[in-house]
C-alpha cells in the first residue's frame, strides 16, 4: 500500500541529503513535502515523513501539520543530528526554544534516528522512551569521492586542511591561532569552504595574514571538495562540543583516504578504540587551545607516510560500516518497527 517517504529538507548543498535519500529509495519513492501536502491520495500512500534539523524552525503551523500527519497514519521519523542547533549555542532564549522543540519532536516521533551510538545519552535528555531510538550509520561519501582525482601536494610541505562551511561554531579562529603558534617548519594550513557571511570572511582573512595559510572561501562542488581533502595529510575538525554531535566531514575525509583530528563529539566517541584518527577532549576554551595544539603537533611529527596509512585504514573501515548496504539494512529495521 505504502509508496512514498516524504523527506525534508529535500534539496540542499549537503551531500548527506542525497546519500540518505538514495538509501531510503531502496524501498520507497522519496518525495518533497510540497508534492504531498495538498494531495490526499499521496498522503494516504505515504509511509513516513523523515525530518532533519527541524528543531531550528519548528513553529505552531508545522507542529499542527505533524499532528495532522499522525492522524492520517503517517509515521514521523526525526533524525537527531545535534545536541542543539549550532547557531543557538550562545543564545539563551533561542537555545531554550530549540530544546523545547526537540522534546516535542522526541515525543511525537515514531522513530528517532541516531547517526552515532554515543549520541544516545544526549537524546535521553529529550525522552526516556528508548524503544524509539534506532542507530543508523551515517552514510559515507564514496559516491562523491569517486569523481575526485587523487591529487597530491605540489611540494613536500605537510598540509593540514579544514574543509566545510566556515562557521563560528567550528572554531576556525582557534585553529588559525594554534597553527600560527605552532610555527611548524615546512607546514601549511588550507581552509576551504564558503564563509558564514562577508564580515566573518573578512575576519578570517585578517587573522591569516603573516602565516602559511591558504584560503578558498567559496562554495565547492563535490568533486572539488574531494580534491581539497586529498591534498591534505590530515583534516582538522575542532568543533564546539556544546552543539556538535556528529561529523559528516570526518566521514568525507575517510571516504577520501584521509585521517582526521577531531574533538571528542559523540561520533568520535564511537571510534575511541580505533587507531586511524586523532581524538582530543577539552572542557574549557583554554584547554581546547592546548589539546588541539598538542594533537596537531603529534600528527605532524608522525609524518606523511604514517598519516596516509591511517587514512587508508579509515577508508577501509568506512567502506564496510558506512556504505549503502549497511545504511539500508538499518533503515529496514526502522521501517519494520513503525
mmCIF file of C-alpha atoms in Angstrom:
data_model
loop_
_atom_site.group_PDB
_atom_site.id
_atom_site.type_symbol
_atom_site.label_atom_id
_atom_site.label_comp_id
_atom_site.label_asym_id
_atom_site.label_seq_id
_atom_site.Cartn_x
_atom_site.Cartn_y
_atom_site.Cartn_z
ATOM 1 C CA UNK A 1 0.000 0.000 0.000
ATOM 2 C CA UNK A 2 2.644 2.479 1.015
ATOM 3 C CA UNK A 3 4.645 4.007 -1.850
ATOM 4 C CA UNK A 4 6.212 7.196 -0.528
ATOM 5 C CA UNK A 5 8.570 8.700 2.023
ATOM 6 C CA UNK A 6 8.415 12.475 2.473
ATOM 7 C CA UNK A 7 11.933 13.757 3.057
ATOM 8 C CA UNK A 8 12.719 17.183 4.499
ATOM 9 C CA UNK A 9 14.694 19.120 3.564
ATOM 10 C CA UNK A 10 14.539 17.532 0.150
ATOM 11 C CA UNK A 11 17.198 19.676 -1.506
ATOM 12 C CA UNK A 12 20.363 21.371 -0.304
ATOM 13 C CA UNK A 13 24.097 21.696 -0.825
ATOM 14 C CA UNK A 14 24.856 18.997 1.758
ATOM 15 C CA UNK A 15 25.664 15.701 0.002
ATOM 16 C CA UNK A 16 24.315 13.918 3.079
ATOM 17 C CA UNK A 17 20.775 14.576 1.866
ATOM 18 C CA UNK A 18 21.354 12.891 -1.493
ATOM 19 C CA UNK A 19 23.105 9.942 0.121
ATOM 20 C CA UNK A 20 20.332 9.307 2.631
ATOM 21 C CA UNK A 21 17.557 9.745 0.055
ATOM 22 C CA UNK A 22 19.284 7.192 -2.138
ATOM 23 C CA UNK A 23 19.215 4.688 0.731
ATOM 24 C CA UNK A 24 15.539 5.330 1.529
ATOM 25 C CA UNK A 25 14.760 4.852 -2.169
ATOM 26 C CA UNK A 26 15.752 1.219 -1.854
ATOM 27 C CA UNK A 27 12.168 0.643 -0.673
ATOM 28 C CA UNK A 28 10.100 3.811 -1.270
ATOM 29 C CA UNK A 29 9.790 6.698 -3.684
ATOM 30 C CA UNK A 30 11.228 9.705 -1.853
ATOM 31 C CA UNK A 31 9.341 12.947 -2.412
ATOM 32 C CA UNK A 32 9.481 16.533 -1.093
ATOM 33 C CA UNK A 33 6.831 17.846 1.264
ATOM 34 C CA UNK A 34 5.451 20.114 -1.473
ATOM 35 C CA UNK A 35 4.497 17.081 -3.566
ATOM 36 C CA UNK A 36 2.304 15.677 -0.825
ATOM 37 C CA UNK A 37 0.771 18.424 1.292
ATOM 38 C CA UNK A 38 -2.268 19.101 -0.957
ATOM 39 C CA UNK A 39 -2.657 15.602 -2.379
ATOM 40 C CA UNK A 40 -4.736 13.343 -0.156
ATOM 41 C CA UNK A 41 -4.023 10.261 -2.277
ATOM 42 C CA UNK A 42 -0.276 10.750 -1.919
ATOM 43 C CA UNK A 43 -0.611 11.363 1.819
ATOM 44 C CA UNK A 44 -2.614 8.170 2.273
ATOM 45 C CA UNK A 45 0.084 6.261 0.384
ATOM 46 C CA UNK A 46 2.901 7.755 2.452
ATOM 47 C CA UNK A 47 4.643 5.546 4.999
ATOM 48 C CA UNK A 48 6.544 8.256 6.876
ATOM 49 C CA UNK A 49 7.940 11.752 6.885
ATOM 50 C CA UNK A 50 11.669 11.993 7.657
ATOM 51 C CA UNK A 51 12.742 15.278 9.247
ATOM 52 C CA UNK A 52 16.250 16.725 9.507
ATOM 53 C CA UNK A 53 17.218 19.818 11.536
ATOM 54 C CA UNK A 54 13.570 20.800 12.045
ATOM 55 C CA UNK A 55 14.141 21.936 15.638
ATOM 56 C CA UNK A 56 15.688 25.176 14.346
ATOM 57 C CA UNK A 57 12.411 26.454 12.912
ATOM 58 C CA UNK A 58 9.565 24.387 14.338
ATOM 59 C CA UNK A 59 6.644 26.818 14.625
ATOM 60 C CA UNK A 60 2.988 26.237 15.573
ATOM 61 C CA UNK A 61 1.943 25.719 11.952
ATOM 62 C CA UNK A 62 4.464 22.930 11.459
ATOM 63 C CA UNK A 63 3.513 21.295 14.743
ATOM 64 C CA UNK A 64 -0.162 21.234 13.702
ATOM 65 C CA UNK A 65 0.826 19.774 10.350
ATOM 66 C CA UNK A 66 2.759 16.967 12.018
ATOM 67 C CA UNK A 67 -0.205 16.204 14.263
ATOM 68 C CA UNK A 68 -2.424 16.014 11.166
ATOM 69 C CA UNK A 69 0.005 13.603 9.549
ATOM 70 C CA UNK A 70 -0.200 11.421 12.660
ATOM 71 C CA UNK A 71 -3.990 11.358 12.340
ATOM 72 C CA UNK A 72 -3.610 10.242 8.722
ATOM 73 C CA UNK A 73 -1.411 7.357 9.846
ATOM 74 C CA UNK A 74 1.847 8.803 8.540
ATOM 75 C CA UNK A 75 4.764 7.872 10.778
ATOM 76 C CA UNK A 76 7.195 10.558 11.910
ATOM 77 C CA UNK A 77 10.928 9.886 11.785
ATOM 78 C CA UNK A 78 13.195 12.508 13.332
ATOM 79 C CA UNK A 79 16.941 12.476 12.680
ATOM 80 C CA UNK A 80 18.807 13.583 15.810
ATOM 81 C CA UNK A 81 21.784 15.463 14.357
ATOM 82 C CA UNK A 82 22.991 17.930 17.024
ATOM 83 C CA UNK A 83 22.793 18.462 20.772
ATOM 84 C CA UNK A 84 21.251 21.828 19.946
ATOM 85 C CA UNK A 85 21.315 23.824 16.688
ATOM 86 C CA UNK A 86 24.811 25.243 16.262
ATOM 87 C CA UNK A 87 23.616 28.794 15.664
ATOM 88 C CA UNK A 88 21.800 28.898 19.035
ATOM 89 C CA UNK A 89 24.648 27.724 21.262
ATOM 90 C CA UNK A 90 25.382 31.220 22.637
ATOM 91 C CA UNK A 91 21.774 32.450 22.557
ATOM 92 C CA UNK A 92 19.957 31.648 25.794
ATOM 93 C CA UNK A 93 16.349 32.101 24.719
ATOM 94 C CA UNK A 94 16.777 30.505 21.290
ATOM 95 C CA UNK A 95 18.573 27.567 22.881
ATOM 96 C CA UNK A 96 15.671 27.086 25.300
ATOM 97 C CA UNK A 97 13.184 27.202 22.435
ATOM 98 C CA UNK A 98 15.233 24.692 20.458
ATOM 99 C CA UNK A 99 15.388 22.334 23.448
ATOM 100 C CA UNK A 100 11.618 22.626 23.820
ATOM 101 C CA UNK A 101 11.200 21.822 20.127
ATOM 102 C CA UNK A 102 13.500 18.823 20.485
ATOM 103 C CA UNK A 103 11.407 17.468 23.359
ATOM 104 C CA UNK A 104 8.301 17.952 21.197
ATOM 105 C CA UNK A 105 9.915 16.039 18.321
ATOM 106 C CA UNK A 106 11.067 13.275 20.644
ATOM 107 C CA UNK A 107 7.522 12.931 21.929
ATOM 108 C CA UNK A 108 5.686 12.969 18.596
ATOM 109 C CA UNK A 109 8.163 10.828 16.638
ATOM 110 C CA UNK A 110 7.540 7.165 15.971
ATOM 111 C CA UNK A 111 11.250 6.611 15.418
ATOM 112 C CA UNK A 112 14.363 8.665 16.111
ATOM 113 C CA UNK A 113 17.474 8.031 14.047
ATOM 114 C CA UNK A 114 20.901 8.440 15.639
ATOM 115 C CA UNK A 115 23.998 8.528 13.464
ATOM 116 C CA UNK A 116 26.319 7.816 16.389
ATOM 117 C CA UNK A 117 25.782 5.276 19.137
ATOM 118 C CA UNK A 118 27.111 7.646 21.784
ATOM 119 C CA UNK A 119 24.539 10.328 20.937
ATOM 120 C CA UNK A 120 22.005 8.170 22.777
ATOM 121 C CA UNK A 121 22.945 9.808 26.091
ATOM 122 C CA UNK A 122 22.037 13.250 24.722
ATOM 123 C CA UNK A 123 18.743 12.009 23.316
ATOM 124 C CA UNK A 124 17.820 10.777 26.794
ATOM 125 C CA UNK A 125 17.693 14.455 27.776
ATOM 126 C CA UNK A 126 14.649 14.730 25.454
ATOM 127 C CA UNK A 127 12.886 11.433 26.116
ATOM 128 C CA UNK A 128 13.437 8.212 28.043
ATOM 129 C CA UNK A 129 11.447 6.138 25.539
ATOM 130 C CA UNK A 130 14.453 4.286 24.173
ATOM 131 C CA UNK A 131 12.262 1.956 22.111
ATOM 132 C CA UNK A 132 12.126 4.799 19.580
ATOM 133 C CA UNK A 133 15.926 5.001 19.247
ATOM 134 C CA UNK A 134 17.479 3.497 16.108
ATOM 135 C CA UNK A 135 21.148 3.668 15.256
ATOM 136 C CA UNK A 136 21.684 4.078 11.501
ATOM 137 C CA UNK A 137 25.252 4.588 10.244
ATOM 138 C CA UNK A 138 25.948 7.993 8.778
ATOM 139 C CA UNK A 139 26.320 7.358 5.029
ATOM 140 C CA UNK A 140 29.781 7.561 3.520
ATOM 141 C CA UNK A 141 30.781 9.832 0.632
ATOM 142 C CA UNK A 142 32.226 7.166 -1.657
ATOM 143 C CA UNK A 143 29.878 8.117 -4.485
ATOM 144 C CA UNK A 144 31.031 11.750 -4.332
ATOM 145 C CA UNK A 145 34.704 10.939 -3.878
ATOM 146 C CA UNK A 146 34.894 8.588 -6.857
ATOM 147 C CA UNK A 147 34.700 11.668 -9.086
ATOM 148 C CA UNK A 148 37.626 13.382 -7.387
ATOM 149 C CA UNK A 149 41.133 12.943 -8.772
ATOM 150 C CA UNK A 150 43.712 11.553 -6.359
ATOM 151 C CA UNK A 151 45.720 14.760 -6.324
ATOM 152 C CA UNK A 152 48.939 15.126 -4.393
ATOM 153 C CA UNK A 153 50.657 18.123 -2.868
ATOM 154 C CA UNK A 154 52.825 20.044 -5.274
ATOM 155 C CA UNK A 155 55.612 20.170 -2.701
ATOM 156 C CA UNK A 156 56.770 18.199 0.326
ATOM 157 C CA UNK A 157 55.017 20.542 2.738
ATOM 158 C CA UNK A 158 52.949 18.847 5.451
ATOM 159 C CA UNK A 159 49.369 20.048 4.946
ATOM 160 C CA UNK A 160 46.565 20.398 7.460
ATOM 161 C CA UNK A 161 43.145 21.017 5.908
ATOM 162 C CA UNK A 162 39.878 22.285 7.265
ATOM 163 C CA UNK A 163 37.092 21.703 4.762
ATOM 164 C CA UNK A 164 33.433 22.596 5.260
ATOM 165 C CA UNK A 165 31.220 25.611 5.699
ATOM 166 C CA UNK A 166 33.309 28.215 7.528
ATOM 167 C CA UNK A 167 31.124 28.906 10.559
ATOM 168 C CA UNK A 168 31.842 30.252 14.064
ATOM 169 C CA UNK A 169 30.907 27.027 15.911
ATOM 170 C CA UNK A 170 33.647 25.181 14.036
ATOM 171 C CA UNK A 171 36.341 27.170 15.891
ATOM 172 C CA UNK A 172 38.177 28.368 12.800
ATOM 173 C CA UNK A 173 39.705 31.293 14.704
ATOM 174 C CA UNK A 174 41.109 28.886 17.280
ATOM 175 C CA UNK A 175 42.545 26.650 14.557
ATOM 176 C CA UNK A 176 44.293 29.620 12.951
ATOM 177 C CA UNK A 177 45.776 30.724 16.283
ATOM 178 C CA UNK A 178 47.006 27.219 17.120
ATOM 179 C CA UNK A 179 48.583 26.788 13.686
ATOM 180 C CA UNK A 180 50.342 30.160 13.872
ATOM 181 C CA UNK A 181 51.596 29.487 17.404
ATOM 182 C CA UNK A 182 52.949 26.038 16.483
ATOM 183 C CA UNK A 183 55.356 27.506 13.903
ATOM 184 C CA UNK A 184 55.927 24.073 12.358
ATOM 185 C CA UNK A 185 58.590 24.010 9.611
ATOM 186 C CA UNK A 186 57.510 23.026 6.076
ATOM 187 C CA UNK A 187 53.881 23.021 7.108
ATOM 188 C CA UNK A 188 50.777 24.795 5.823
ATOM 189 C CA UNK A 189 47.085 25.053 6.612
ATOM 190 C CA UNK A 190 44.374 25.139 3.956
ATOM 191 C CA UNK A 191 40.904 26.400 4.944
ATOM 192 C CA UNK A 192 38.324 25.656 2.252
ATOM 193 C CA UNK A 193 34.599 26.342 2.263
ATOM 194 C CA UNK A 194 32.072 29.115 1.998
ATOM 195 C CA UNK A 195 32.223 31.635 4.839
ATOM 196 C CA UNK A 196 29.253 32.394 7.095
ATOM 197 C CA UNK A 197 28.980 35.947 5.758
ATOM 198 C CA UNK A 198 31.165 38.736 4.351
ATOM 199 C CA UNK A 199 32.139 40.117 7.756
ATOM 200 C CA UNK A 200 33.213 36.689 9.001
ATOM 201 C CA UNK A 201 35.174 36.101 5.805
ATOM 202 C CA UNK A 202 36.973 39.413 6.298
ATOM 203 C CA UNK A 203 37.792 38.464 9.892
ATOM 204 C CA UNK A 204 39.222 35.097 8.837
ATOM 205 C CA UNK A 205 41.348 36.696 6.101
ATOM 206 C CA UNK A 206 42.770 39.213 8.557
ATOM 207 C CA UNK A 207 43.607 36.511 11.112
ATOM 208 C CA UNK A 208 45.514 34.505 8.488
ATOM 209 C CA UNK A 209 47.863 37.307 7.486
ATOM 210 C CA UNK A 210 51.538 36.552 8.017
ATOM 211 C CA UNK A 211 51.126 32.768 8.142
ATOM 212 C CA UNK A 212 51.433 29.926 5.648
ATOM 213 C CA UNK A 213 47.655 29.586 5.343
ATOM 214 C CA UNK A 214 45.825 29.092 2.066
ATOM 215 C CA UNK A 215 42.195 30.232 1.889
ATOM 216 C CA UNK A 216 39.496 29.058 -0.518
ATOM 217 C CA UNK A 217 36.450 30.778 0.972
ATOM 218 C CA UNK A 218 33.848 29.786 -1.583
ATOM 219 C CA UNK A 219 31.286 27.101 -2.283
ATOM 220 C CA UNK A 220 32.921 23.932 -3.600
ATOM 221 C CA UNK A 221 31.372 21.239 -5.773
ATOM 222 C CA UNK A 222 31.500 17.628 -4.551
ATOM 223 C CA UNK A 223 34.438 16.844 -6.833
ATOM 224 C CA UNK A 224 36.287 19.989 -5.690
ATOM 225 C CA UNK A 225 35.723 19.007 -2.052
ATOM 226 C CA UNK A 226 37.327 15.643 -2.768
ATOM 227 C CA UNK A 227 40.344 17.277 -4.387
ATOM 228 C CA UNK A 228 40.843 19.625 -1.420
ATOM 229 C CA UNK A 229 40.641 16.752 1.062
ATOM 230 C CA UNK A 230 43.078 14.613 -0.930
ATOM 231 C CA UNK A 231 45.643 17.406 -0.801
ATOM 232 C CA UNK A 232 45.598 17.049 2.975
ATOM 233 C CA UNK A 233 47.858 14.954 5.103
ATOM 234 C CA UNK A 234 45.424 15.428 7.995
ATOM 235 C CA UNK A 235 41.974 17.026 8.181
ATOM 236 C CA UNK A 236 41.369 19.156 11.297
ATOM 237 C CA UNK A 237 37.823 19.464 12.736
ATOM 238 C CA UNK A 238 37.898 21.419 16.026
ATOM 239 C CA UNK A 239 34.119 21.565 16.545
ATOM 240 C CA UNK A 240 32.320 23.081 19.525
ATOM 241 C CA UNK A 241 31.236 20.209 21.770
ATOM 242 C CA UNK A 242 28.312 22.170 23.189
ATOM 243 C CA UNK A 243 26.377 21.527 19.980
ATOM 244 C CA UNK A 244 28.394 19.170 17.793
ATOM 245 C CA UNK A 245 27.460 15.505 17.950
ATOM 246 C CA UNK A 246 28.259 14.040 14.521
ATOM 247 C CA UNK A 247 30.632 14.876 11.697
ATOM 248 C CA UNK A 248 29.870 14.254 8.049
ATOM 249 C CA UNK A 249 33.173 15.994 7.260
ATOM 250 C CA UNK A 250 35.026 13.273 9.155
ATOM 251 C CA UNK A 251 33.381 10.553 7.071
ATOM 252 C CA UNK A 252 34.071 12.572 3.932
ATOM 253 C CA UNK A 253 37.748 12.591 4.889
ATOM 254 C CA UNK A 254 37.687 8.833 5.482
ATOM 255 C CA UNK A 255 35.914 8.329 2.140
ATOM 256 C CA UNK A 256 38.832 10.195 0.546
ATOM 257 C CA UNK A 257 41.503 8.045 2.270
ATOM 258 C CA UNK A 258 42.465 10.699 4.835
ATOM 259 C CA UNK A 259 42.689 10.719 8.607
ATOM 260 C CA UNK A 260 41.347 13.467 10.881
ATOM 261 C CA UNK A 261 41.924 15.376 14.073
ATOM 262 C CA UNK A 262 38.510 15.793 15.688
ATOM 263 C CA UNK A 263 37.132 16.981 19.009
ATOM 264 C CA UNK A 264 35.533 14.293 21.173
ATOM 265 C CA UNK A 265 31.931 14.512 19.962
ATOM 266 C CA UNK A 266 29.517 11.563 20.072
ATOM 267 C CA UNK A 267 30.562 10.199 16.689
ATOM 268 C CA UNK A 268 34.247 10.468 17.589
ATOM 269 C CA UNK A 269 33.481 8.511 20.786
ATOM 270 C CA UNK A 270 32.199 5.679 18.586
ATOM 271 C CA UNK A 271 35.754 5.460 17.202
ATOM 272 C CA UNK A 272 37.614 5.654 20.512
ATOM 273 C CA UNK A 273 39.098 2.144 20.111
ATOM 274 C CA UNK A 274 40.321 2.821 16.565
ATOM 275 C CA UNK A 275 43.865 3.866 15.747
ATOM 276 C CA UNK A 276 43.221 5.581 12.407
ATOM 277 C CA UNK A 277 42.264 9.038 13.718
ATOM 278 C CA UNK A 278 43.232 11.579 16.369
ATOM 279 C CA UNK A 279 40.616 12.395 19.028
ATOM 280 C CA UNK A 280 41.093 15.017 21.732
ATOM 281 C CA UNK A 281 38.841 16.303 24.503
ATOM 282 C CA UNK A 282 38.514 19.618 26.322
ATOM 283 C CA UNK A 283 36.363 21.281 28.957
ATOM 284 C CA UNK A 284 37.292 24.952 28.515
ATOM 285 C CA UNK A 285 38.464 27.258 25.760
ATOM 286 C CA UNK A 286 41.987 27.321 27.152
ATOM 287 C CA UNK A 287 42.085 23.534 27.328
ATOM 288 C CA UNK A 288 40.729 23.377 23.770
ATOM 289 C CA UNK A 289 43.677 25.507 22.637
ATOM 290 C CA UNK A 290 46.171 23.329 24.499
ATOM 291 C CA UNK A 291 44.744 19.966 23.396
ATOM 292 C CA UNK A 292 44.325 20.981 19.764
ATOM 293 C CA UNK A 293 47.880 22.327 19.704
ATOM 294 C CA UNK A 294 49.235 19.140 21.266
ATOM 295 C CA UNK A 295 47.322 16.876 18.873
ATOM 296 C CA UNK A 296 48.302 18.794 15.733
ATOM 297 C CA UNK A 297 51.950 18.594 16.814
ATOM 298 C CA UNK A 298 51.672 14.820 17.315
ATOM 299 C CA UNK A 299 50.055 14.366 13.885
ATOM 300 C CA UNK A 300 52.763 16.482 12.234
ATOM 301 C CA UNK A 301 55.569 14.570 13.953
ATOM 302 C CA UNK A 302 54.048 11.233 12.887
ATOM 303 C CA UNK A 303 54.899 12.224 9.325
ATOM 304 C CA UNK A 304 53.258 11.997 5.941
ATOM 305 C CA UNK A 305 53.561 8.225 5.421
ATOM 306 C CA UNK A 306 52.083 7.243 8.784
ATOM 307 C CA UNK A 307 49.147 9.587 8.339
ATOM 308 C CA UNK A 308 48.494 8.229 4.846
ATOM 309 C CA UNK A 309 48.385 4.696 6.278
ATOM 310 C CA UNK A 310 45.883 5.854 8.893
ATOM 311 C CA UNK A 311 43.766 7.348 6.122
ATOM 312 C CA UNK A 312 43.796 4.084 4.172
ATOM 313 C CA UNK A 313 42.681 2.161 7.272
ATOM 314 C CA UNK A 314 39.922 4.712 7.887
ATOM 315 C CA UNK A 315 38.768 4.285 4.289
ATOM 316 C CA UNK A 316 38.529 0.506 4.558
ATOM 317 C CA UNK A 317 36.558 0.720 7.797
ATOM 318 C CA UNK A 318 34.171 3.332 6.412
ATOM 319 C CA UNK A 319 33.591 1.425 3.186
ATOM 320 C CA UNK A 320 32.499 -1.594 5.241
ATOM 321 C CA UNK A 321 30.452 0.005 8.003
ATOM 322 C CA UNK A 322 29.053 3.195 6.410
ATOM 323 C CA UNK A 323 28.285 2.043 2.887
ATOM 324 C CA UNK A 324 24.801 1.961 1.369
ATOM 325 C CA UNK A 325 24.343 -1.714 2.235
ATOM 326 C CA UNK A 326 24.945 -1.090 5.952
ATOM 327 C CA UNK A 327 22.732 2.014 5.993
ATOM 328 C CA UNK A 328 19.864 0.307 4.122
ATOM 329 C CA UNK A 329 19.996 -2.681 6.476
ATOM 330 C CA UNK A 330 19.470 -0.408 9.479
ATOM 331 C CA UNK A 331 16.770 1.652 7.742
ATOM 332 C CA UNK A 332 14.868 -1.581 7.137
ATOM 333 C CA UNK A 333 14.847 -2.111 10.911
ATOM 334 C CA UNK A 334 13.319 1.350 11.343
ATOM 335 C CA UNK A 335 10.645 0.593 8.738
ATOM 336 C CA UNK A 336 9.789 -2.736 10.370
ATOM 337 C CA UNK A 337 9.368 -1.069 13.763
ATOM 338 C CA UNK A 338 6.996 1.668 12.618
#
